[in-house]
Every structure is written in structure tokens, then in C-alpha cells.
PDB file of C-alpha atoms in Angstrom:
ATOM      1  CA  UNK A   7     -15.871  -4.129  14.100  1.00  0.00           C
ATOM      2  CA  UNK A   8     -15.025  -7.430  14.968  1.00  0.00           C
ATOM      3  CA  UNK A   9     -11.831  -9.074  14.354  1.00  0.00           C
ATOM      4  CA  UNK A  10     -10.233 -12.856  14.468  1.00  0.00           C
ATOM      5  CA  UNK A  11      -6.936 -13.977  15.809  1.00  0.00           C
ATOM      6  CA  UNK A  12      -4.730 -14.949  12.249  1.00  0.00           C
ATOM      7  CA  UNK A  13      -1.208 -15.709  11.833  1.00  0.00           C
ATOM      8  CA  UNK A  14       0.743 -13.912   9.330  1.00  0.00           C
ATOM      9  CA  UNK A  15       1.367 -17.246   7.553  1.00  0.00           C
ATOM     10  CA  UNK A  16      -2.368 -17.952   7.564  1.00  0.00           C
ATOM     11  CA  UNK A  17      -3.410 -14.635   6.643  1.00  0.00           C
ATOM     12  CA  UNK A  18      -1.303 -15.263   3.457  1.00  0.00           C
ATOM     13  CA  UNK A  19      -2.798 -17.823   2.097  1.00  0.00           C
ATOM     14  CA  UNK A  20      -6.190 -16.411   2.921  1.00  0.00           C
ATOM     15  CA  UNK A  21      -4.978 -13.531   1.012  1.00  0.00           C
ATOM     16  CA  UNK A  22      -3.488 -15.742  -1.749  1.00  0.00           C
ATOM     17  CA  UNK A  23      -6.692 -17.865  -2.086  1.00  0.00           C
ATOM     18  CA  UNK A  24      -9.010 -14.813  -3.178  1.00  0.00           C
ATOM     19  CA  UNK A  25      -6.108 -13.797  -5.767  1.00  0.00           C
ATOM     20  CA  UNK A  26      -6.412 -16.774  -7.246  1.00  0.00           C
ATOM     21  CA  UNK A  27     -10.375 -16.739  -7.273  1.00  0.00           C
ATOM     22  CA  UNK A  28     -10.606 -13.077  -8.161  1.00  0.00           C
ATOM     23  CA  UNK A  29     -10.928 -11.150 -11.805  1.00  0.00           C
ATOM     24  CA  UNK A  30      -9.370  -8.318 -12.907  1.00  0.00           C
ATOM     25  CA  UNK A  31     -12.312  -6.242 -12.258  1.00  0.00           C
ATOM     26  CA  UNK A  32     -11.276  -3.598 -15.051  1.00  0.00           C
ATOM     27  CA  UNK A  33     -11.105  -6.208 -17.969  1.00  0.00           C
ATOM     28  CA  UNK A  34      -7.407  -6.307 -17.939  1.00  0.00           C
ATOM     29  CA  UNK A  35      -4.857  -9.016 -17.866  1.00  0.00           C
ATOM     30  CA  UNK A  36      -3.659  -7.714 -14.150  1.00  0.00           C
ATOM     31  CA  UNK A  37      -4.987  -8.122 -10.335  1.00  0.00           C
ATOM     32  CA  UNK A  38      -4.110  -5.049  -8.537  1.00  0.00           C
ATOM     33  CA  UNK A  39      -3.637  -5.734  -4.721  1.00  0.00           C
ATOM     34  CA  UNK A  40      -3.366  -2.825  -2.176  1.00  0.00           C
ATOM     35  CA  UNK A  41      -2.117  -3.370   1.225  1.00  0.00           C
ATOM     36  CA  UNK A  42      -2.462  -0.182   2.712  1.00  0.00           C
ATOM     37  CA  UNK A  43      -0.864   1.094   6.201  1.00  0.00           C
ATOM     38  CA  UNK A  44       1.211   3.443   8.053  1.00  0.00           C
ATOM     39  CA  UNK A  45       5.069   3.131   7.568  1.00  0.00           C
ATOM     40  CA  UNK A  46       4.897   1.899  11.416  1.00  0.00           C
ATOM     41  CA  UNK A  47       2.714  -1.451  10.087  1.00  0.00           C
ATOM     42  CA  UNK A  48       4.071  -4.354   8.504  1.00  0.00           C
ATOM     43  CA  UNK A  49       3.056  -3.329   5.283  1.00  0.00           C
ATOM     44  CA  UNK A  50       6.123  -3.910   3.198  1.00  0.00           C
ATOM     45  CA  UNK A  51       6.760  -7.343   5.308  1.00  0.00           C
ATOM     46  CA  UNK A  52       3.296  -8.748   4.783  1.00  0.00           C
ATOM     47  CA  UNK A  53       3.045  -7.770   0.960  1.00  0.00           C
ATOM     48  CA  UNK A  54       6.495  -9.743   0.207  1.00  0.00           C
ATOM     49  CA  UNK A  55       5.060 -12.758   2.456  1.00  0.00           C
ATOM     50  CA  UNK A  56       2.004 -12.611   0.144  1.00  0.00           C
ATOM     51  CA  UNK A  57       4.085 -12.499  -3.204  1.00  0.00           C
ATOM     52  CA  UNK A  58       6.237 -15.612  -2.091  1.00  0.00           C
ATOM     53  CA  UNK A  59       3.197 -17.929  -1.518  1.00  0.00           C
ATOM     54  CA  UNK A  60       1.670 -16.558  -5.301  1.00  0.00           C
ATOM     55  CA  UNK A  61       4.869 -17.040  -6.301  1.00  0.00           C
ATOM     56  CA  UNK A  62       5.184 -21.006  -5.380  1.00  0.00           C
ATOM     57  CA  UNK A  63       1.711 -21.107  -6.877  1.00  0.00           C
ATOM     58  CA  UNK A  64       3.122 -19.961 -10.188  1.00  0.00           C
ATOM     59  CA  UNK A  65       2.030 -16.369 -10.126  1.00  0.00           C
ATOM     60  CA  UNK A  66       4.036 -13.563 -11.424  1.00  0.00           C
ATOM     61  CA  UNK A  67       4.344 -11.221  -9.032  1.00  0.00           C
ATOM     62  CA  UNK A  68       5.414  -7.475  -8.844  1.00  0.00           C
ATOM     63  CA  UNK A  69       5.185  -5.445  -5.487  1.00  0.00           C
ATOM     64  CA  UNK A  70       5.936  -2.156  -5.282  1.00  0.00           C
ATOM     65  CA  UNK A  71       6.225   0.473  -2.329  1.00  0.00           C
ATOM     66  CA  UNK A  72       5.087   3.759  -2.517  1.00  0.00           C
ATOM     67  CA  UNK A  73       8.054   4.963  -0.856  1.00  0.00           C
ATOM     68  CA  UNK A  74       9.696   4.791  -3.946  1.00  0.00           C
ATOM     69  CA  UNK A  75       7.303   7.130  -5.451  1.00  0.00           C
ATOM     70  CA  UNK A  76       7.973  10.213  -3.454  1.00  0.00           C
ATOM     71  CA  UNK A  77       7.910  13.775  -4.767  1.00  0.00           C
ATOM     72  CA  UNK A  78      11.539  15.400  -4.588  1.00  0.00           C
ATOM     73  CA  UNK A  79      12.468  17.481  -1.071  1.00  0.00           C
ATOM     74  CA  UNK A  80      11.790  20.923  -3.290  1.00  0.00           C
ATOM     75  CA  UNK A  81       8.319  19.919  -3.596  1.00  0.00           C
ATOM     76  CA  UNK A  82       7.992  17.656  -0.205  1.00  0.00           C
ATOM     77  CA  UNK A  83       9.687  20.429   1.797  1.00  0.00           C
ATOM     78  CA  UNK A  84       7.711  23.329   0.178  1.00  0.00           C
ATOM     79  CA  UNK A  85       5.756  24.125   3.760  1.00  0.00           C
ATOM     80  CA  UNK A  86       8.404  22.772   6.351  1.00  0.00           C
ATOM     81  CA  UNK A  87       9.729  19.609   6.614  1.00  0.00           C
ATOM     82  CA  UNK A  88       7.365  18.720   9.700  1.00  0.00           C
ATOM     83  CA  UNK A  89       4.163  19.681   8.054  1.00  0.00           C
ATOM     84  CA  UNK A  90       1.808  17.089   8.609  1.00  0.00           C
ATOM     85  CA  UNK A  91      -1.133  18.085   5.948  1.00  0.00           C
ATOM     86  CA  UNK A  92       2.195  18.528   3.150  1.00  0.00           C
ATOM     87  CA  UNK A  93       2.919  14.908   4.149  1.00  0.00           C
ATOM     88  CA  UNK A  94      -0.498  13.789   3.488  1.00  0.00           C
ATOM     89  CA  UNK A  95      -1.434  15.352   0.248  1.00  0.00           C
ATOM     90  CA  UNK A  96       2.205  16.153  -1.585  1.00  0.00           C
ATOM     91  CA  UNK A  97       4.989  13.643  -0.548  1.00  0.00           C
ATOM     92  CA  UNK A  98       3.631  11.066  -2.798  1.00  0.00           C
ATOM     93  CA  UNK A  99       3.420  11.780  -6.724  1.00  0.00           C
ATOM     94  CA  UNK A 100       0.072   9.642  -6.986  1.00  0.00           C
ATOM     95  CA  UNK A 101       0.298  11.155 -10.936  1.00  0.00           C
ATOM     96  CA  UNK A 102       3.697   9.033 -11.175  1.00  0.00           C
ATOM     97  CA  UNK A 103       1.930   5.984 -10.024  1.00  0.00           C
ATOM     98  CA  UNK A 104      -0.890   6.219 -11.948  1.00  0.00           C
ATOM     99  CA  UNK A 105       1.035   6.664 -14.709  1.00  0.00           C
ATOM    100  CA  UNK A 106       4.003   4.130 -14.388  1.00  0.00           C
ATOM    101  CA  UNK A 107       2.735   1.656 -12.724  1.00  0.00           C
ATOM    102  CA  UNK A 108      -1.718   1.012 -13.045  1.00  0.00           C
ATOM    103  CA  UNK A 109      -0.938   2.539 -16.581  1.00  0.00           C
ATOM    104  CA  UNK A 110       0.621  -0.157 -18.232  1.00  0.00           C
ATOM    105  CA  UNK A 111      -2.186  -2.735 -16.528  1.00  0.00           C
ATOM    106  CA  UNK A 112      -4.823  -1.067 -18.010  1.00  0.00           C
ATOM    107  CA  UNK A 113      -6.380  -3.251 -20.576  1.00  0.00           C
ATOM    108  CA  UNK A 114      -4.072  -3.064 -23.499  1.00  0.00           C
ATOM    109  CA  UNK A 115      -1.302  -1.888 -21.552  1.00  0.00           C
ATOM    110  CA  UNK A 116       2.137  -2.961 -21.888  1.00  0.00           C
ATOM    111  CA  UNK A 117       2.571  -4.606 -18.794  1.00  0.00           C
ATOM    112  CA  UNK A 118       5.783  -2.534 -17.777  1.00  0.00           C
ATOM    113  CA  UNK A 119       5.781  -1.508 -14.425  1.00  0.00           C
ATOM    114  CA  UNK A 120       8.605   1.090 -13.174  1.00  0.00           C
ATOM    115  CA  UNK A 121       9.358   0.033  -9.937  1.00  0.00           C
ATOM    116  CA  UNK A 122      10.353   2.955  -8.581  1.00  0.00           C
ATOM    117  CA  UNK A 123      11.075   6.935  -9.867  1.00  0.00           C
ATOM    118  CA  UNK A 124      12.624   8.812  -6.861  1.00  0.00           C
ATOM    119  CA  UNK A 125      14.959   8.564  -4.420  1.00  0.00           C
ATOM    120  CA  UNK A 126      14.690  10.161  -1.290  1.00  0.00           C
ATOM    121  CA  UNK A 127      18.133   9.659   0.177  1.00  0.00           C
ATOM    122  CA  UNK A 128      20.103  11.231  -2.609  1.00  0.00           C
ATOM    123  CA  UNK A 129      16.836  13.063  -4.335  1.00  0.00           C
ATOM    124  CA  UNK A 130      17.590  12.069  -7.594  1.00  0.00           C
ATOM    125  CA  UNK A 131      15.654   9.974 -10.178  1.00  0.00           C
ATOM    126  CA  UNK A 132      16.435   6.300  -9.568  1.00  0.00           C
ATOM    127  CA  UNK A 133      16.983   5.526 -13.316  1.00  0.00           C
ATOM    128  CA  UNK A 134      15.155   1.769 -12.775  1.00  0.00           C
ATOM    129  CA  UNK A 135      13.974   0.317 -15.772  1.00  0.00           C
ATOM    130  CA  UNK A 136      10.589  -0.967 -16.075  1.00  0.00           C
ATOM    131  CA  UNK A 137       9.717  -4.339 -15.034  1.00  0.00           C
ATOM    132  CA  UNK A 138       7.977  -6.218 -17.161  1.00  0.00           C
ATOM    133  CA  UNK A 139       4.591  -8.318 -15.284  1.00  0.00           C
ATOM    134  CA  UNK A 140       3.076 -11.029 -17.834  1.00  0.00           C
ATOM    135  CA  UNK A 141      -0.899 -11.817 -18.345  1.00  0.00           C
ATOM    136  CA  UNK A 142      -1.691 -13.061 -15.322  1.00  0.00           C
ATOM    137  CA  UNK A 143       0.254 -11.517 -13.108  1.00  0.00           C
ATOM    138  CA  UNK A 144      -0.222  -9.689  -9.819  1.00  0.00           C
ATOM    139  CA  UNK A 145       0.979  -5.844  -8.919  1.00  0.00           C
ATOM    140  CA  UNK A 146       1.203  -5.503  -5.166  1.00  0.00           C
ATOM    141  CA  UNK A 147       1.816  -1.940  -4.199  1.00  0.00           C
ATOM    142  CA  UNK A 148       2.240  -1.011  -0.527  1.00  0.00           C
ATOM    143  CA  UNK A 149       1.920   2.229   1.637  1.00  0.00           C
ATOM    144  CA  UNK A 150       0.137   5.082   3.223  1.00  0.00           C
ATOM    145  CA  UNK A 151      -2.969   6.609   2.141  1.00  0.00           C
ATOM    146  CA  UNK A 152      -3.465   4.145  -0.536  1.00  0.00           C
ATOM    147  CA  UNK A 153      -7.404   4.398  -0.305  1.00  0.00           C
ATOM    148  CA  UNK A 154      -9.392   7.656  -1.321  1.00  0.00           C
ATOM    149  CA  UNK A 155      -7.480   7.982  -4.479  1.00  0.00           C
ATOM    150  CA  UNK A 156      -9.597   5.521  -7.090  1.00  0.00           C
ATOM    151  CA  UNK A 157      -6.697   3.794  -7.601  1.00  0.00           C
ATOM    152  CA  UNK A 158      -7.854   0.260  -9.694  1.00  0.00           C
ATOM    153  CA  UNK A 159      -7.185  -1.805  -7.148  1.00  0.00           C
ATOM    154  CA  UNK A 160      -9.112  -5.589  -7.519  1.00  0.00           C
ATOM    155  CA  UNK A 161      -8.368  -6.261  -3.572  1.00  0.00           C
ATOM    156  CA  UNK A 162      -7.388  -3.649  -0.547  1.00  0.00           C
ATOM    157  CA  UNK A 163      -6.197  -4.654   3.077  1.00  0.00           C
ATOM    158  CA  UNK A 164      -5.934  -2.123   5.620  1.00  0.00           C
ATOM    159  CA  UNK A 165      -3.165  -2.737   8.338  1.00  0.00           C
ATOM    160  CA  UNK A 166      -4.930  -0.832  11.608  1.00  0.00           C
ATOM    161  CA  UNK A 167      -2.819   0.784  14.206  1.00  0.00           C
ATOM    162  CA  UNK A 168      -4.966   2.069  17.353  1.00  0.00           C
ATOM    163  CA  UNK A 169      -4.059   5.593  17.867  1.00  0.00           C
ATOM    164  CA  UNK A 170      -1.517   4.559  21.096  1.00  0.00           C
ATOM    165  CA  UNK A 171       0.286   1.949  18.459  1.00  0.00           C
ATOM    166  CA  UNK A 172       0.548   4.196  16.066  1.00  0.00           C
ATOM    167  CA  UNK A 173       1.626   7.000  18.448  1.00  0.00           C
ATOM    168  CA  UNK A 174       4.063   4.556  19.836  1.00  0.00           C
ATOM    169  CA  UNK A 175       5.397   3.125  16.671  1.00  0.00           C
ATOM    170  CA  UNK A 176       6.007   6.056  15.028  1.00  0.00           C
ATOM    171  CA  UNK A 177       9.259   7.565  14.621  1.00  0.00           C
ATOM    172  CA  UNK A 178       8.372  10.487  13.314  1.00  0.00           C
ATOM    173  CA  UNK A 179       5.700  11.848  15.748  1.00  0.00           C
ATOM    174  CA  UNK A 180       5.042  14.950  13.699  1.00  0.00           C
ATOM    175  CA  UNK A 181       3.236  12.925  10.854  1.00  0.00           C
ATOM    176  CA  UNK A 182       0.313  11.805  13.318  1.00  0.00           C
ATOM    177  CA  UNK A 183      -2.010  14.734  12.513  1.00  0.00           C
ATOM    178  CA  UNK A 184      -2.006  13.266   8.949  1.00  0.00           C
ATOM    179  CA  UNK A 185      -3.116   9.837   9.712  1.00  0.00           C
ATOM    180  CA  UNK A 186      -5.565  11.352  11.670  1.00  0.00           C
ATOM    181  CA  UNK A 187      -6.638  13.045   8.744  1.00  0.00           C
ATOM    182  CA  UNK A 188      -6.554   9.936   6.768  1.00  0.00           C
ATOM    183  CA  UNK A 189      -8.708   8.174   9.594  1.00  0.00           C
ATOM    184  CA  UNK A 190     -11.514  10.877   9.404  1.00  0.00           C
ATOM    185  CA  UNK A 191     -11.534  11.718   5.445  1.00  0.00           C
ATOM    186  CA  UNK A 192     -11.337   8.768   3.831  1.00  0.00           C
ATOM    187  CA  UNK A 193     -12.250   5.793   6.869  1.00  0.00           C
ATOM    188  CA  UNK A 194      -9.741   3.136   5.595  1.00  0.00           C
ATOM    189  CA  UNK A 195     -11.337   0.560   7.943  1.00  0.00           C
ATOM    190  CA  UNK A 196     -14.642   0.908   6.208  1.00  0.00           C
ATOM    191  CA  UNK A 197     -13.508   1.188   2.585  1.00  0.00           C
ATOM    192  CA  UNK A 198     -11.366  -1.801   2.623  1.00  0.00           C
ATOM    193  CA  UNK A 199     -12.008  -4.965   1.561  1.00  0.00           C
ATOM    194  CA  UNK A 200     -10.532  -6.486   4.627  1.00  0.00           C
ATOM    195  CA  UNK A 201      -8.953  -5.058   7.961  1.00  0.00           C
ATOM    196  CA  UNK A 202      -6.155  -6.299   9.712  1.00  0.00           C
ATOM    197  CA  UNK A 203      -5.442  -5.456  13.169  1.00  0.00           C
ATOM    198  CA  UNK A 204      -1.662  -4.923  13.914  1.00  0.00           C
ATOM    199  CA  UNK A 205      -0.883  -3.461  16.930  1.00  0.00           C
ATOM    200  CA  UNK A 206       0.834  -6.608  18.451  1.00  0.00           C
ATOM    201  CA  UNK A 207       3.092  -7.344  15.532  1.00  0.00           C
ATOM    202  CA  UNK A 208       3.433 -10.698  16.641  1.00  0.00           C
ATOM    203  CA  UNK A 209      -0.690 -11.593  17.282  1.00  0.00           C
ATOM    204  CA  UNK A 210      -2.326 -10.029  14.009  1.00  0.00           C
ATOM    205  CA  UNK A 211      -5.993 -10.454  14.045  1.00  0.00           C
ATOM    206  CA  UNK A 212      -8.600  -9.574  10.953  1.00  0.00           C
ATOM    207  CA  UNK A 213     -11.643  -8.944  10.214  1.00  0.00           C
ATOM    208  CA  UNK A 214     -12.647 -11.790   7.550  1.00  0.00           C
ATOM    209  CA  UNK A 215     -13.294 -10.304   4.109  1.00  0.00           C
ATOM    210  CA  UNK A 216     -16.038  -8.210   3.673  1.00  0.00           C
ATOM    211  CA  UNK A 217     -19.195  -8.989   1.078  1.00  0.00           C
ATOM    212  CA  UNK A 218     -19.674  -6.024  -1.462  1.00  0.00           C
TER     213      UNK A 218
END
């Protein structure tokens, strides 16, 4: 795999350029962009650089973290609260995001995204309304083990970590087993539509997009 020094500001735009060429590949009025990544990658950081260059283009713009989608502690903590294969399978309520937020972009959908359902500091239901995204506009939704799931997505990234980043960057050192997991079940680097390389956060590099 072969990769390019990018800036984060440049990678943007590159980003935001194939939004604004791309279709909705699922006939609806929505893109659905997935920037996929360990919690120790800029995920979160690079998905709100993305939405404020679509937004001074005139896009509407939702993004959305997964984080905020997180089964409650009775369900998380079921096995332990250091299991690593609990973490990868049951901490995130992929039925909840299906259903609240690539729901309502479905063709015919309402367009009203919940931002968020859980959370995990207090373990209570966050009450947020839904947002409401017009024709047009662009979900960005952010987090681990985004890929393998047939989520709709119109355009994937994958943020890479080598295994020493990732070991390094990682708080919670338990959790590495399932990222390992990820790495050999699903291959993020080869299912994604592009791959960015982040263990220097400062000196990204990518892989250019790929033809499919």
C-alpha cells in the first residue's frame, strides 16, 4: 500500500471535492460519509474539519459520533468491563443507528437524524431531539468498526494506526485485542474507499482514492 504526504487542510478539500461530485448511491436525497478509526485517531477532529469546508460551500451538514450510540453499562458490562471481544461486537447499538440515523436518509425518509441516544457518563438516554438534514445534505458519522456492517455509506475513509501507534495511543490498552480483530475480520484498509495514515498526527499521509 502506498501512501502520499497530505495535510489535514488539503485532505479536506480532497475529501470535500468527491462530496460534491458524488451521488447518493441508494437513490436518496443524502450522501452518507464514514470516517472510520480507532478512538486514538483523529476521527472526530478530521470529520468536523470536513463539515466546515462543505459547510462554506453551502452544504448542510450533520456529523455524528458513534460514541453517542453506545449500549447502556448493563449490556456493555455484561462479560467484564475489560473484555475486548464485548467491546467489539456489543458496546455499540448498530440497530440504534440504523434506525435513527441511515433510517430517515433512506429514500423517502424524513430526513431526521437523532444525534445521539445514550449517554455513557450518566447511562441514561440523552433525550436529544432529532435533527433535521435537508435534500442535499451530508451525514458524517465517525468511529470504530464502522466497516463490516453494510452500513449505506456513499464514501468511507479509514484513519490507520500501525499496531505501535495504536498501542501507544491508546488509553485503554485492554481494547487492543479488538482492533486486532477488526484488522483481521473485516481488513478496513482494503474495504475503504480511501486510507489515511495517522500515526504522526501532525504528517498525515493517504493513499489517493481508490477506483471501484
Amino acid at each position: 500500500m502506498r501512501f502520499e504526504a497530505i495535510s489535514w487542510e488539503r485532505l479536506a478539500d480532497t475529501v470535500a471535492d468527491r462530496v460534491d461530485r458524488a451521488v447518493p448511491g441508494d437513490g436518496s436525497d443524502w450522501l452518507k460519509v464514514g470516517v472510520d478509526g480507532a478512538p486514538a485517531a483523529p476521527g472526530g477532529e478530521f470529520a468536523e474539519r470536513v463539515a466546515a469546508v462543505l459547510r462554506s460551500r453551502g452544504r448542510s451538514v450533520l456529523v455524528v459520533a458513534t460514541d453517542g450510540f453506545l449500549r447502556p453499562r448493563s449490556l456493555r458490562f455484561e462479560h467484564g468491563k475489560q473484555d475486548p471481544d464485548a467491546y467489539y461486537s456489543d458496546w455499540y447499538d448498530t440497530g440504534a443507528l440504523w434506525r435513527e440515523v441511515f433510517g430517515p436518509l433512506e429514500p423517502g425518509g424524513s430526513g431526521r437524524v437523532l444525534p445521539d441516544l445514550w449517554n455513557p457518563v450518566t447511562d441514561r438516554a440523552t433525550r436529544s431531539p432529532a435533527v433535521p438534514l435537508p435534500p442535499g445534505g451530508v451525514l458524517l458519522l465517525h468511529g470504530p468498526f464502522l466497516l463490516g456492517h453494510w452500513y449505506p455509506f456513499d464514501l468511507t475513509l479509514h484513519l490507520r494506526l500501525s499496531p505501535g501507534a495504536l498501542a501507544r495511543r491508546t488509553e485503554q490498552s485492554w481494547t487492543l485485542p479488538a482492533f486486532a480483530r477488526y484488522e483481521s475480520e473485516v481488513g478496513p484498509a482494503d474495504t475503504a474507499d480511501a486510507v489515511v495514515r495517522a500515526d504522526d498526527a501532525r504528517r498525515p499521509a493517504w493513499t489517493g482514492w481508490r477506483d471501484r
